[in-house]
PDB file of N, CA and C in Angstrom:
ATOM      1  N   UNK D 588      11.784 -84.612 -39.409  1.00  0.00           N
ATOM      2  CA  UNK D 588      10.881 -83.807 -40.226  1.00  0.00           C
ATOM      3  C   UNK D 588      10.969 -84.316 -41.666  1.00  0.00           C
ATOM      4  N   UNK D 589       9.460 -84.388 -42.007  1.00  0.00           N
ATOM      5  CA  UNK D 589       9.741 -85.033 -43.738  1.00  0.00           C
ATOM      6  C   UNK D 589      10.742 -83.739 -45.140  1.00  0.00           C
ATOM      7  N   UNK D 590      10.725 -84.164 -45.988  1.00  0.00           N
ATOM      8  CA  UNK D 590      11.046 -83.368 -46.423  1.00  0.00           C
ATOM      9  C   UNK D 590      10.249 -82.261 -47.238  1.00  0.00           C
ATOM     10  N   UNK D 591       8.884 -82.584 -47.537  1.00  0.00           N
ATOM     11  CA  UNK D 591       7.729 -81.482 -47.629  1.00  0.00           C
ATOM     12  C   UNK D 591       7.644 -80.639 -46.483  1.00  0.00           C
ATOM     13  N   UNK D 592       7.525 -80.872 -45.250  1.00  0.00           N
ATOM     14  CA  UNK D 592       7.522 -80.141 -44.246  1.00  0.00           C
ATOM     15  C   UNK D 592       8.871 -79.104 -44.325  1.00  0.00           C
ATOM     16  N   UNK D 593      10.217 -79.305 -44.718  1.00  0.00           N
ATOM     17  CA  UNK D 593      11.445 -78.668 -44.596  1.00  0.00           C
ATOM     18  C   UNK D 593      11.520 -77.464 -45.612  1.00  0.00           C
ATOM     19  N   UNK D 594      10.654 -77.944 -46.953  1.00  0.00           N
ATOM     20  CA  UNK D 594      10.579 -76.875 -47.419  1.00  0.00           C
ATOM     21  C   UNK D 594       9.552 -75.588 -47.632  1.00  0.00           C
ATOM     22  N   UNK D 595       8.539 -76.247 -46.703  1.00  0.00           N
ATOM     23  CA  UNK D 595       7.630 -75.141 -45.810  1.00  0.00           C
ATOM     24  C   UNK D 595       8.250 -74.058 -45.381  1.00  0.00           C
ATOM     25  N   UNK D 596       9.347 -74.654 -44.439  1.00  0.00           N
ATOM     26  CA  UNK D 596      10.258 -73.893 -43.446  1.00  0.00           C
ATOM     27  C   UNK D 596      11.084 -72.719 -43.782  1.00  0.00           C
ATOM     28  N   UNK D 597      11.468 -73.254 -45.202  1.00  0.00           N
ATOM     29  CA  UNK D 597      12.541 -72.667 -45.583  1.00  0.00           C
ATOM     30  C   UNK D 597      12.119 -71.286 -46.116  1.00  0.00           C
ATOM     31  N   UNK D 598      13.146 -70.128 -45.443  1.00  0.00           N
ATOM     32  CA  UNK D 598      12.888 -69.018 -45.752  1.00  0.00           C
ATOM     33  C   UNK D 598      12.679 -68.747 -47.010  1.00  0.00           C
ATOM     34  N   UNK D 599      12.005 -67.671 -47.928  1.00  0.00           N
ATOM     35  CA  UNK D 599      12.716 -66.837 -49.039  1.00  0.00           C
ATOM     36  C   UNK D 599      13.412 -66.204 -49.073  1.00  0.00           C
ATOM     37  N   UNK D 600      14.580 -66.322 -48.359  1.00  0.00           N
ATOM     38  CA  UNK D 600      15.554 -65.762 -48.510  1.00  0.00           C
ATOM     39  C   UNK D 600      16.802 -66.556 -48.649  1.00  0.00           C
ATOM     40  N   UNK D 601      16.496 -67.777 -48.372  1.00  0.00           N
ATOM     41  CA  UNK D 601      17.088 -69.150 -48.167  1.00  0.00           C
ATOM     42  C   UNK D 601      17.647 -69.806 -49.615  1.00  0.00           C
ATOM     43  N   UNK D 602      18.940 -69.852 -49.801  1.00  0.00           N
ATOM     44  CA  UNK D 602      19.150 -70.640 -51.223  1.00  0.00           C
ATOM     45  C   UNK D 602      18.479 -72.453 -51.247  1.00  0.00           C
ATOM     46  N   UNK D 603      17.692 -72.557 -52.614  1.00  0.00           N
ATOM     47  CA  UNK D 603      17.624 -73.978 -52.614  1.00  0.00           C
ATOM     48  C   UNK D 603      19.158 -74.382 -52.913  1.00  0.00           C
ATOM     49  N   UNK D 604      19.651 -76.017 -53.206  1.00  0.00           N
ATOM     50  CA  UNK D 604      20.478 -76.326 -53.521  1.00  0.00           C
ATOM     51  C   UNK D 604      20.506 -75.873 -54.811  1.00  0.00           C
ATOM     52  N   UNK D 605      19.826 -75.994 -55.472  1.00  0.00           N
ATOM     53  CA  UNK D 605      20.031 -75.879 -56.991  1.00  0.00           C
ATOM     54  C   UNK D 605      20.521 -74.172 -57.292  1.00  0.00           C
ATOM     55  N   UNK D 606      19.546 -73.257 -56.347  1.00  0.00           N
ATOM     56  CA  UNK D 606      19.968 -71.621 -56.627  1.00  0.00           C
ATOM     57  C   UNK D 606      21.595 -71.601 -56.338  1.00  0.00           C
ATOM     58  N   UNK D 607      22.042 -72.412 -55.026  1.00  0.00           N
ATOM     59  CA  UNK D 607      23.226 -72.057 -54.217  1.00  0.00           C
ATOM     60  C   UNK D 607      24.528 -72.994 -55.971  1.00  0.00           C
ATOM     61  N   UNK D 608      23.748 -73.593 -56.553  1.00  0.00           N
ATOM     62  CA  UNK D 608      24.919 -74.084 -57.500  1.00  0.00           C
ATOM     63  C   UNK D 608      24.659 -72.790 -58.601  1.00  0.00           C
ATOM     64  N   UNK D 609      23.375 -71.935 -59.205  1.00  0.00           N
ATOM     65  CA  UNK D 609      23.777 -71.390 -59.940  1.00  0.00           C
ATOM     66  C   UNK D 609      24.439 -69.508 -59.257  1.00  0.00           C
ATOM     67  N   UNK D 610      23.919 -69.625 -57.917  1.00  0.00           N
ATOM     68  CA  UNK D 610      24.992 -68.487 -57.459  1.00  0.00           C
ATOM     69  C   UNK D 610      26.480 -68.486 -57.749  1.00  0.00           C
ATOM     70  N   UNK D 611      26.813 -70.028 -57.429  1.00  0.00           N
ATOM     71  CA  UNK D 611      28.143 -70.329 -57.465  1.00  0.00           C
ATOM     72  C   UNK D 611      28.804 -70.310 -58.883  1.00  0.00           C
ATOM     73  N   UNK D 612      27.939 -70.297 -59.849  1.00  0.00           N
ATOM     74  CA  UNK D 612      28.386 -70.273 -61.326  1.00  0.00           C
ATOM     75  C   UNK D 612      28.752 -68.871 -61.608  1.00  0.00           C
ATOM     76  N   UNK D 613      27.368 -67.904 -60.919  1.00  0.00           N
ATOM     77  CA  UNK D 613      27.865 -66.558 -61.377  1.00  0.00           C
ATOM     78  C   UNK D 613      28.464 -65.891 -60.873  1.00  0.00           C
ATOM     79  N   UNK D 614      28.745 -66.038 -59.585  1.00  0.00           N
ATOM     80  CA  UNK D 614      30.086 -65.370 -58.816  1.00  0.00           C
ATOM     81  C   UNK D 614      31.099 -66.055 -59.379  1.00  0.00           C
ATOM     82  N   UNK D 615      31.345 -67.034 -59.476  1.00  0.00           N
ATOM     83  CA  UNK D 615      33.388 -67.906 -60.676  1.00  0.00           C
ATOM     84  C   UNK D 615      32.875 -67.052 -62.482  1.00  0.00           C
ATOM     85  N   UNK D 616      31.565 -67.386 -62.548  1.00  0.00           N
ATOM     86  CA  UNK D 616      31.642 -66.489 -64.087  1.00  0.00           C
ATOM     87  C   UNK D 616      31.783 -64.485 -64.025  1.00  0.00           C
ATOM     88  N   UNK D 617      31.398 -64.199 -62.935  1.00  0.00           N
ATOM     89  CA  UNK D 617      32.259 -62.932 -62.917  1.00  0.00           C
ATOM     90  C   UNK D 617      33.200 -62.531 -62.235  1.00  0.00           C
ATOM     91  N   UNK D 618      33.710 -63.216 -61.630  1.00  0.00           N
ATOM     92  CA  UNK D 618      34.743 -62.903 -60.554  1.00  0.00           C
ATOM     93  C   UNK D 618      33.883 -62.249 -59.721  1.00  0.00           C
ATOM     94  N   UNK D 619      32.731 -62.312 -59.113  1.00  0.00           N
ATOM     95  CA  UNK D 619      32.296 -61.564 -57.658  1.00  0.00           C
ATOM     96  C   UNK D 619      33.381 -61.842 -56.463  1.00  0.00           C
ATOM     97  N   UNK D 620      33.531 -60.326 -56.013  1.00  0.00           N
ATOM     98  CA  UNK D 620      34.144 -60.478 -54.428  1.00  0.00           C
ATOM     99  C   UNK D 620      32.946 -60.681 -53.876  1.00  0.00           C
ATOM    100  N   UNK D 621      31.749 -62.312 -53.773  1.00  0.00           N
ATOM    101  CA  UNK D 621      31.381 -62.383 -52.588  1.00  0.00           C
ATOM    102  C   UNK D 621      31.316 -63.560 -52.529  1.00  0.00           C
ATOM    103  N   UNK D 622      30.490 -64.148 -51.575  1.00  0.00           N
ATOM    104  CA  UNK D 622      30.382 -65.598 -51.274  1.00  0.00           C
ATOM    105  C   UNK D 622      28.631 -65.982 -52.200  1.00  0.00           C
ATOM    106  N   UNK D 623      28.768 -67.383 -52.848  1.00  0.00           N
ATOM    107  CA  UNK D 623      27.683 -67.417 -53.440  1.00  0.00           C
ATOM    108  C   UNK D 623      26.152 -67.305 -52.432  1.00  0.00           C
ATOM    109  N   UNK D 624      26.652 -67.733 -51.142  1.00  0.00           N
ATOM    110  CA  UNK D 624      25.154 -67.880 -50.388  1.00  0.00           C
ATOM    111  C   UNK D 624      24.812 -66.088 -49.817  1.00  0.00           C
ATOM    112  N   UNK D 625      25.572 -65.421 -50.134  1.00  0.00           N
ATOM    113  CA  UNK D 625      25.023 -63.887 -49.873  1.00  0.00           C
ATOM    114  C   UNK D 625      24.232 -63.322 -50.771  1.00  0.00           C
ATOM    115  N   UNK D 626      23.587 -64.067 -51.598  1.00  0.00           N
ATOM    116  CA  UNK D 626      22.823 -63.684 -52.612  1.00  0.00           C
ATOM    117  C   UNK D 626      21.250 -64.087 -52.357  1.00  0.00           C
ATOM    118  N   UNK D 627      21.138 -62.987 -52.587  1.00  0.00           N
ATOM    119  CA  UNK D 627      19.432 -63.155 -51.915  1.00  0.00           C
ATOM    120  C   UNK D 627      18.686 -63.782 -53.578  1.00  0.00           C
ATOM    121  N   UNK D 628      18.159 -64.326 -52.857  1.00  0.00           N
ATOM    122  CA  UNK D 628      17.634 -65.302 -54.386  1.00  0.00           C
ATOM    123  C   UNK D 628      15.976 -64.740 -55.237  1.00  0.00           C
ATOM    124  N   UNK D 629      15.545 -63.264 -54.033  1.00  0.00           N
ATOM    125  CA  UNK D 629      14.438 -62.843 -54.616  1.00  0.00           C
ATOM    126  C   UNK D 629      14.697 -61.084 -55.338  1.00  0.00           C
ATOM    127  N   UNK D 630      16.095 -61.498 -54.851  1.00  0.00           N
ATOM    128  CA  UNK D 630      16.491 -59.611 -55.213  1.00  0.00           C
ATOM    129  C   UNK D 630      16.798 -59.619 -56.770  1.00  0.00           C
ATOM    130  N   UNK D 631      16.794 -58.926 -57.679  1.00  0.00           N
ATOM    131  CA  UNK D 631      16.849 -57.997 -58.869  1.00  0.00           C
ATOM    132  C   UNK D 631      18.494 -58.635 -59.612  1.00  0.00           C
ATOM    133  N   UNK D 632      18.367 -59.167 -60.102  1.00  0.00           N
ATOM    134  CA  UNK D 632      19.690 -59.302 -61.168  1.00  0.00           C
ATOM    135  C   UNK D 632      20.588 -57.904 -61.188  1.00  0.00           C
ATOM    136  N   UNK D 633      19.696 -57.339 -62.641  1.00  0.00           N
ATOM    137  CA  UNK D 633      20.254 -56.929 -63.242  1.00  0.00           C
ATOM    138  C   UNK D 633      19.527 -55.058 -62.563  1.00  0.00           C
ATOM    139  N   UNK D 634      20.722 -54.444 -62.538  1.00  0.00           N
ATOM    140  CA  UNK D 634      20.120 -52.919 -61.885  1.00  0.00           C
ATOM    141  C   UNK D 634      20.452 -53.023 -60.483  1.00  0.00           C
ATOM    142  N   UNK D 635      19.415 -52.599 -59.546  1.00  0.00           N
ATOM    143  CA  UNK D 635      19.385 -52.492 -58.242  1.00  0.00           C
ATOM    144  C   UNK D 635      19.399 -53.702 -58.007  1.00  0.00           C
ATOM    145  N   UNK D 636      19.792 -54.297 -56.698  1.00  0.00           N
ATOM    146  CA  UNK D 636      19.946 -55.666 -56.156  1.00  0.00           C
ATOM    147  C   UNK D 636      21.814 -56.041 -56.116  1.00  0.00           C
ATOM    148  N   UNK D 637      21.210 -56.977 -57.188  1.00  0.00           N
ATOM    149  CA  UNK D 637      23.009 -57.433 -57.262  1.00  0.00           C
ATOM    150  C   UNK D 637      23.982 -56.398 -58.183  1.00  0.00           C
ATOM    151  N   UNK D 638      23.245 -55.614 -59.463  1.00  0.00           N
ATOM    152  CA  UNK D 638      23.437 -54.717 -60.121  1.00  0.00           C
ATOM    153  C   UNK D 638      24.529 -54.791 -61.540  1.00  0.00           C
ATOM    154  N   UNK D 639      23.994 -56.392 -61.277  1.00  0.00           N
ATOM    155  CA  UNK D 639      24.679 -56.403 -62.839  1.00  0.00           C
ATOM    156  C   UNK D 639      23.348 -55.737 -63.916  1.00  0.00           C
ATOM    157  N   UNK D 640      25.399 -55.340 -64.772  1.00  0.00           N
ATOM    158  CA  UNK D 640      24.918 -55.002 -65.897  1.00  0.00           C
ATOM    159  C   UNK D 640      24.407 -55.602 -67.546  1.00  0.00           C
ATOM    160  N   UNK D 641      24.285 -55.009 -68.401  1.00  0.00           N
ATOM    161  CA  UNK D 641      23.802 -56.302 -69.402  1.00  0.00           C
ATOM    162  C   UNK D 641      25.184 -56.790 -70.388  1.00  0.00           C
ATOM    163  N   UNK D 642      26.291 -56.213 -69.682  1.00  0.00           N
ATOM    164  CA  UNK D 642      27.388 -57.450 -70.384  1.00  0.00           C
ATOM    165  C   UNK D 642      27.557 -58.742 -69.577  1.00  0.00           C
ATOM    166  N   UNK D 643      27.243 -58.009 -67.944  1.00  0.00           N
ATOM    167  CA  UNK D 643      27.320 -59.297 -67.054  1.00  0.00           C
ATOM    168  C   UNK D 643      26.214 -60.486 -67.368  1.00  0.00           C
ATOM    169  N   UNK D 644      25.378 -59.612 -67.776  1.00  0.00           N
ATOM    170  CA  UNK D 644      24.002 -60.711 -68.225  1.00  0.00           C
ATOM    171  C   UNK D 644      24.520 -61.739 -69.011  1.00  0.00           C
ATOM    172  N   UNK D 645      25.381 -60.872 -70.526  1.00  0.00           N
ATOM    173  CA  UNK D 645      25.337 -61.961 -71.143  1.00  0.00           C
ATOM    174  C   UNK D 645      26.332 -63.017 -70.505  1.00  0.00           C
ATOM    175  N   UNK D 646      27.334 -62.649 -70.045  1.00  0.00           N
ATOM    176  CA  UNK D 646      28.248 -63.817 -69.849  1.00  0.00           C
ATOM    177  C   UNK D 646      27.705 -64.600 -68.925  1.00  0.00           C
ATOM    178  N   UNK D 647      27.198 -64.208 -68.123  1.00  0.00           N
ATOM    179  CA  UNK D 647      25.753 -65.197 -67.109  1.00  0.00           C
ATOM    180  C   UNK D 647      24.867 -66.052 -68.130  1.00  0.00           C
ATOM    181  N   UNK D 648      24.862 -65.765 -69.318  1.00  0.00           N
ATOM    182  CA  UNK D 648      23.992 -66.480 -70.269  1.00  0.00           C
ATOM    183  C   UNK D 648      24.939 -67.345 -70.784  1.00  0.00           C
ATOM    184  N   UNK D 649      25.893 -67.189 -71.546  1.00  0.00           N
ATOM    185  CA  UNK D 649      27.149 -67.791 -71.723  1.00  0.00           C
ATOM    186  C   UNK D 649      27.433 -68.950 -70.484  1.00  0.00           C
ATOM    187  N   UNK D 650      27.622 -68.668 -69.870  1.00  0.00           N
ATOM    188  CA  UNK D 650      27.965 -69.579 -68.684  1.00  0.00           C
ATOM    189  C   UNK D 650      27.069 -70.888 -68.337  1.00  0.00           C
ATOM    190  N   UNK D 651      25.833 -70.102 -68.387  1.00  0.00           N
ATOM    191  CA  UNK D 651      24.284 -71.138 -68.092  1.00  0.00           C
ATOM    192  C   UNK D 651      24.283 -71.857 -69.078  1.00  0.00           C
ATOM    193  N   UNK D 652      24.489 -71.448 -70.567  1.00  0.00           N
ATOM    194  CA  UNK D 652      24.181 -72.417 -71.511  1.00  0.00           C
ATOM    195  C   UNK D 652      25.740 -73.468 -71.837  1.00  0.00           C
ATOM    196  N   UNK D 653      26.715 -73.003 -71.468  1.00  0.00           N
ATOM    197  CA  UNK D 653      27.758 -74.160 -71.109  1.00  0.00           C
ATOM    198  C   UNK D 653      27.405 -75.557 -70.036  1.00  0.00           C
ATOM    199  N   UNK D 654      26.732 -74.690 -69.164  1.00  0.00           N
ATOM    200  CA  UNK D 654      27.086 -75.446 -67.530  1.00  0.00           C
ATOM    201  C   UNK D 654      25.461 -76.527 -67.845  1.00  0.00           C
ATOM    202  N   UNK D 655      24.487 -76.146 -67.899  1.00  0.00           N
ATOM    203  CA  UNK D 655      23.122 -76.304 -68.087  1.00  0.00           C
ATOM    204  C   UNK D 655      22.812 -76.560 -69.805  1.00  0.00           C
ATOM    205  N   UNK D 656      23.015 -76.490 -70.855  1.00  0.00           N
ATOM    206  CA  UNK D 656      22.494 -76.516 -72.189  1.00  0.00           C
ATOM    207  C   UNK D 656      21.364 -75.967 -72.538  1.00  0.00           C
ATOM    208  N   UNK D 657      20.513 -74.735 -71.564  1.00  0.00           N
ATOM    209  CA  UNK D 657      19.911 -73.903 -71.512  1.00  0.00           C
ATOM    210  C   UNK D 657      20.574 -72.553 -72.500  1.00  0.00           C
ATOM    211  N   UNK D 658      20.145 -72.446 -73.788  1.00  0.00           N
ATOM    212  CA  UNK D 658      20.172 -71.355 -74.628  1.00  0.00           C
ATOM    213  C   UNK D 658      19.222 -69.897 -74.278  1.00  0.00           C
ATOM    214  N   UNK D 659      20.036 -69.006 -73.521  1.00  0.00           N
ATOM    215  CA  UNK D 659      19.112 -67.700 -73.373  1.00  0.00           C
ATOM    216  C   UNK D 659      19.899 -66.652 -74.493  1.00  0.00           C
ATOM    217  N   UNK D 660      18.918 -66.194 -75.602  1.00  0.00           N
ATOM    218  CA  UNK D 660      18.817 -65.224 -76.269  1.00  0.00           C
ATOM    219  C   UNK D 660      18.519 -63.912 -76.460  1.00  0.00           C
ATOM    220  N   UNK D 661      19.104 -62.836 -76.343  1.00  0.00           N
ATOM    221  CA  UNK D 661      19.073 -61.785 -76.414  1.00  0.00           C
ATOM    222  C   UNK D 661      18.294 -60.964 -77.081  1.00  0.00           C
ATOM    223  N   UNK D 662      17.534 -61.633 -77.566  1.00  0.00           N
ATOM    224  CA  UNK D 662      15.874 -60.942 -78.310  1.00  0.00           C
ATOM    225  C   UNK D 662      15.072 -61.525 -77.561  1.00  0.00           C
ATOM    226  N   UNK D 663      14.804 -62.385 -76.544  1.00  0.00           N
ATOM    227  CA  UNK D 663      13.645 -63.255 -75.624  1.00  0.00           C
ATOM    228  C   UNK D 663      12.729 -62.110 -75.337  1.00  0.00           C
ATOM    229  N   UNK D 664      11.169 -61.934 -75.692  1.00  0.00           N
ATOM    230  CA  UNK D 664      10.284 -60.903 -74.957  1.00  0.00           C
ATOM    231  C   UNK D 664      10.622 -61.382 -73.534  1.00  0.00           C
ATOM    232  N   UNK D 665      10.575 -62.732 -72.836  1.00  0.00           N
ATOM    233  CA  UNK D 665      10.634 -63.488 -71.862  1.00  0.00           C
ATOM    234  C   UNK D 665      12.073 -63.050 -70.472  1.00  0.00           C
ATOM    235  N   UNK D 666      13.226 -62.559 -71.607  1.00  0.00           N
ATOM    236  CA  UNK D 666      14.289 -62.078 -70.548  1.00  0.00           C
ATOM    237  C   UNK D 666      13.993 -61.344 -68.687  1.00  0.00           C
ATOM    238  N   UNK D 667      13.385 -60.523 -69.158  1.00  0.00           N
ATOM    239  CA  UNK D 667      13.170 -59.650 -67.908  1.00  0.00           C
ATOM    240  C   UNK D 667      12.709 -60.613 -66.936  1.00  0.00           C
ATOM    241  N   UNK D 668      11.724 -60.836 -67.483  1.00  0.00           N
ATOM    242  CA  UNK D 668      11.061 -61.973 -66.093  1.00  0.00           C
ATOM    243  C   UNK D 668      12.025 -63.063 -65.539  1.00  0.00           C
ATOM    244  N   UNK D 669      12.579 -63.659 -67.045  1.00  0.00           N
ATOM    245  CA  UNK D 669      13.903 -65.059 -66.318  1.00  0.00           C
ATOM    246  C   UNK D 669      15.023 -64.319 -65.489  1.00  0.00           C
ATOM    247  N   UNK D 670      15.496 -63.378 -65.881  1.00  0.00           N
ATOM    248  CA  UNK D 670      16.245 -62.597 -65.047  1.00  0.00           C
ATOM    249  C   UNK D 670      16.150 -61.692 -63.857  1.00  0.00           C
ATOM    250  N   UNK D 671      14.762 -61.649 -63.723  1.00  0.00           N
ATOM    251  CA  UNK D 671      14.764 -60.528 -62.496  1.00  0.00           C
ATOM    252  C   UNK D 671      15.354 -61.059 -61.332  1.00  0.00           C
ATOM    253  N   UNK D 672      15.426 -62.459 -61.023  1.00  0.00           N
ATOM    254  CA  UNK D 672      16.197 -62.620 -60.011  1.00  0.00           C
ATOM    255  C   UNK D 672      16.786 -64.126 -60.014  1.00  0.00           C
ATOM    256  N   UNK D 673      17.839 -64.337 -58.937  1.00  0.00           N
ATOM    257  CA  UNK D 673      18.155 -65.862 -58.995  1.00  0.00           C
ATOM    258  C   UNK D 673      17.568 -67.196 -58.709  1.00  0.00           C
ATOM    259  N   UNK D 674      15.816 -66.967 -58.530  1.00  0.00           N
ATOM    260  CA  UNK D 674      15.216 -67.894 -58.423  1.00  0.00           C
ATOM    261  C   UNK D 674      14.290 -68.160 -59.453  1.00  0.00           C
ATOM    262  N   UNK D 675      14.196 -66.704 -60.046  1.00  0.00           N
ATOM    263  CA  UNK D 675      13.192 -66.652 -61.536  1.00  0.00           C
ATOM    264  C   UNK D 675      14.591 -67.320 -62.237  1.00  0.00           C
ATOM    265  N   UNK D 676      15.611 -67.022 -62.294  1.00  0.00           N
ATOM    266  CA  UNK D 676      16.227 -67.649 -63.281  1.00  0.00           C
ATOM    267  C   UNK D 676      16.593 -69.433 -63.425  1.00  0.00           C
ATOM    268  N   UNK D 677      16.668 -69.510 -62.054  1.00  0.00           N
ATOM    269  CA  UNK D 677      16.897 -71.131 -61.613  1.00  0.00           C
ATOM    270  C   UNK D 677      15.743 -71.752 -62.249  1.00  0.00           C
ATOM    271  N   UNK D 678      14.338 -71.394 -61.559  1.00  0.00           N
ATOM    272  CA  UNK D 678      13.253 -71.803 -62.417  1.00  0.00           C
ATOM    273  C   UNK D 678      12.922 -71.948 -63.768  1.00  0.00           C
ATOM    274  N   UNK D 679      13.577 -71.190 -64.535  1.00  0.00           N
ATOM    275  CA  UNK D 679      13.545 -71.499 -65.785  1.00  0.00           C
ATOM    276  C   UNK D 679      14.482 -72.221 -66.633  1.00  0.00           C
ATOM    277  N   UNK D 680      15.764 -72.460 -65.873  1.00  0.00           N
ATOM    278  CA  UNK D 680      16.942 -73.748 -66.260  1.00  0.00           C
ATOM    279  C   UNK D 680      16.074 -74.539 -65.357  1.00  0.00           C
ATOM    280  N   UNK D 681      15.716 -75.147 -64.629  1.00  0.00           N
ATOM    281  CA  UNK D 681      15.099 -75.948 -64.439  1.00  0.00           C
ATOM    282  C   UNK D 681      14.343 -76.765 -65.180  1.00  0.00           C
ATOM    283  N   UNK D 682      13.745 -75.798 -65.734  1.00  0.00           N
ATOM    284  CA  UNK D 682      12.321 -75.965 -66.770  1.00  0.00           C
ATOM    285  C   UNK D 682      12.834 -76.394 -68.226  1.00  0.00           C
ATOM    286  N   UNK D 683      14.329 -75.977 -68.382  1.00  0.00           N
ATOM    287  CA  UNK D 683      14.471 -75.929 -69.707  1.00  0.00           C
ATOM    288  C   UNK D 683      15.905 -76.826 -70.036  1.00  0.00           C
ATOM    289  N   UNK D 684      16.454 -77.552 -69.036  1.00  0.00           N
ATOM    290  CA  UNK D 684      17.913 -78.211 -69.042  1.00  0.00           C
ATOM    291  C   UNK D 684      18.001 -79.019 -69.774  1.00  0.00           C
ATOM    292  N   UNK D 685      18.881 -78.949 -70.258  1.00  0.00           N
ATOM    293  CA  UNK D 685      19.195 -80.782 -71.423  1.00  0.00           C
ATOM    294  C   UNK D 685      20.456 -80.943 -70.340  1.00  0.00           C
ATOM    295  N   UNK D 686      21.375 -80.564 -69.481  1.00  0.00           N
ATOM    296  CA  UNK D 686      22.563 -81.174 -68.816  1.00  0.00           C
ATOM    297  C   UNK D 686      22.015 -81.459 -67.178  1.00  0.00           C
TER     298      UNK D 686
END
């Protein structure tokens, strides 16, 4: 199977590689008791879902802009949307990486 076809396939619920490395950042940046691939990559950050809160945010921001050179700021009108979940957020280090 090519690899356009594979990612047809692939669930939404399914980590890309790239989500499954920044799951893995924020479970070691908060100490989560879970495994990074139990993270549903369309569910809610911050609140319901995974249910971080907005200190966890920031150090999730902290972390991203170490690991990635992606600067997220705490006045962004833009936050909510990069954060609502771990694929809105991947998408936008994506979009925005210098590392």
């Amino acid at each position: 199977m090519n690899e356009p076809a594979m990612k047809e396939t692939v669930s939404s619920k399914a980590l890309t590689a790239e989500e499954l490395k920044l799951a893995q950042l924020i479970v070691s940046s908060l100490h989560l008791k879970m495994q990074p691939a139990e993270i549903d990559p369309s569910a809610p950050l911050y609140g319901e879902g995974m249910g971080l809160d907005s200190i966890d945010i920031l150090e999730v921001a902290l972390s991203i802009s170490k690991a990635y050179g992606v600067k997220l700021r705490s006045d962004d009108d833009l936050n909510r949307k990069i954060f609502s979940s771990l694929r809105s957020l991947n998408e936008h280090i994506q979009q925005h990486r210098v590392k």
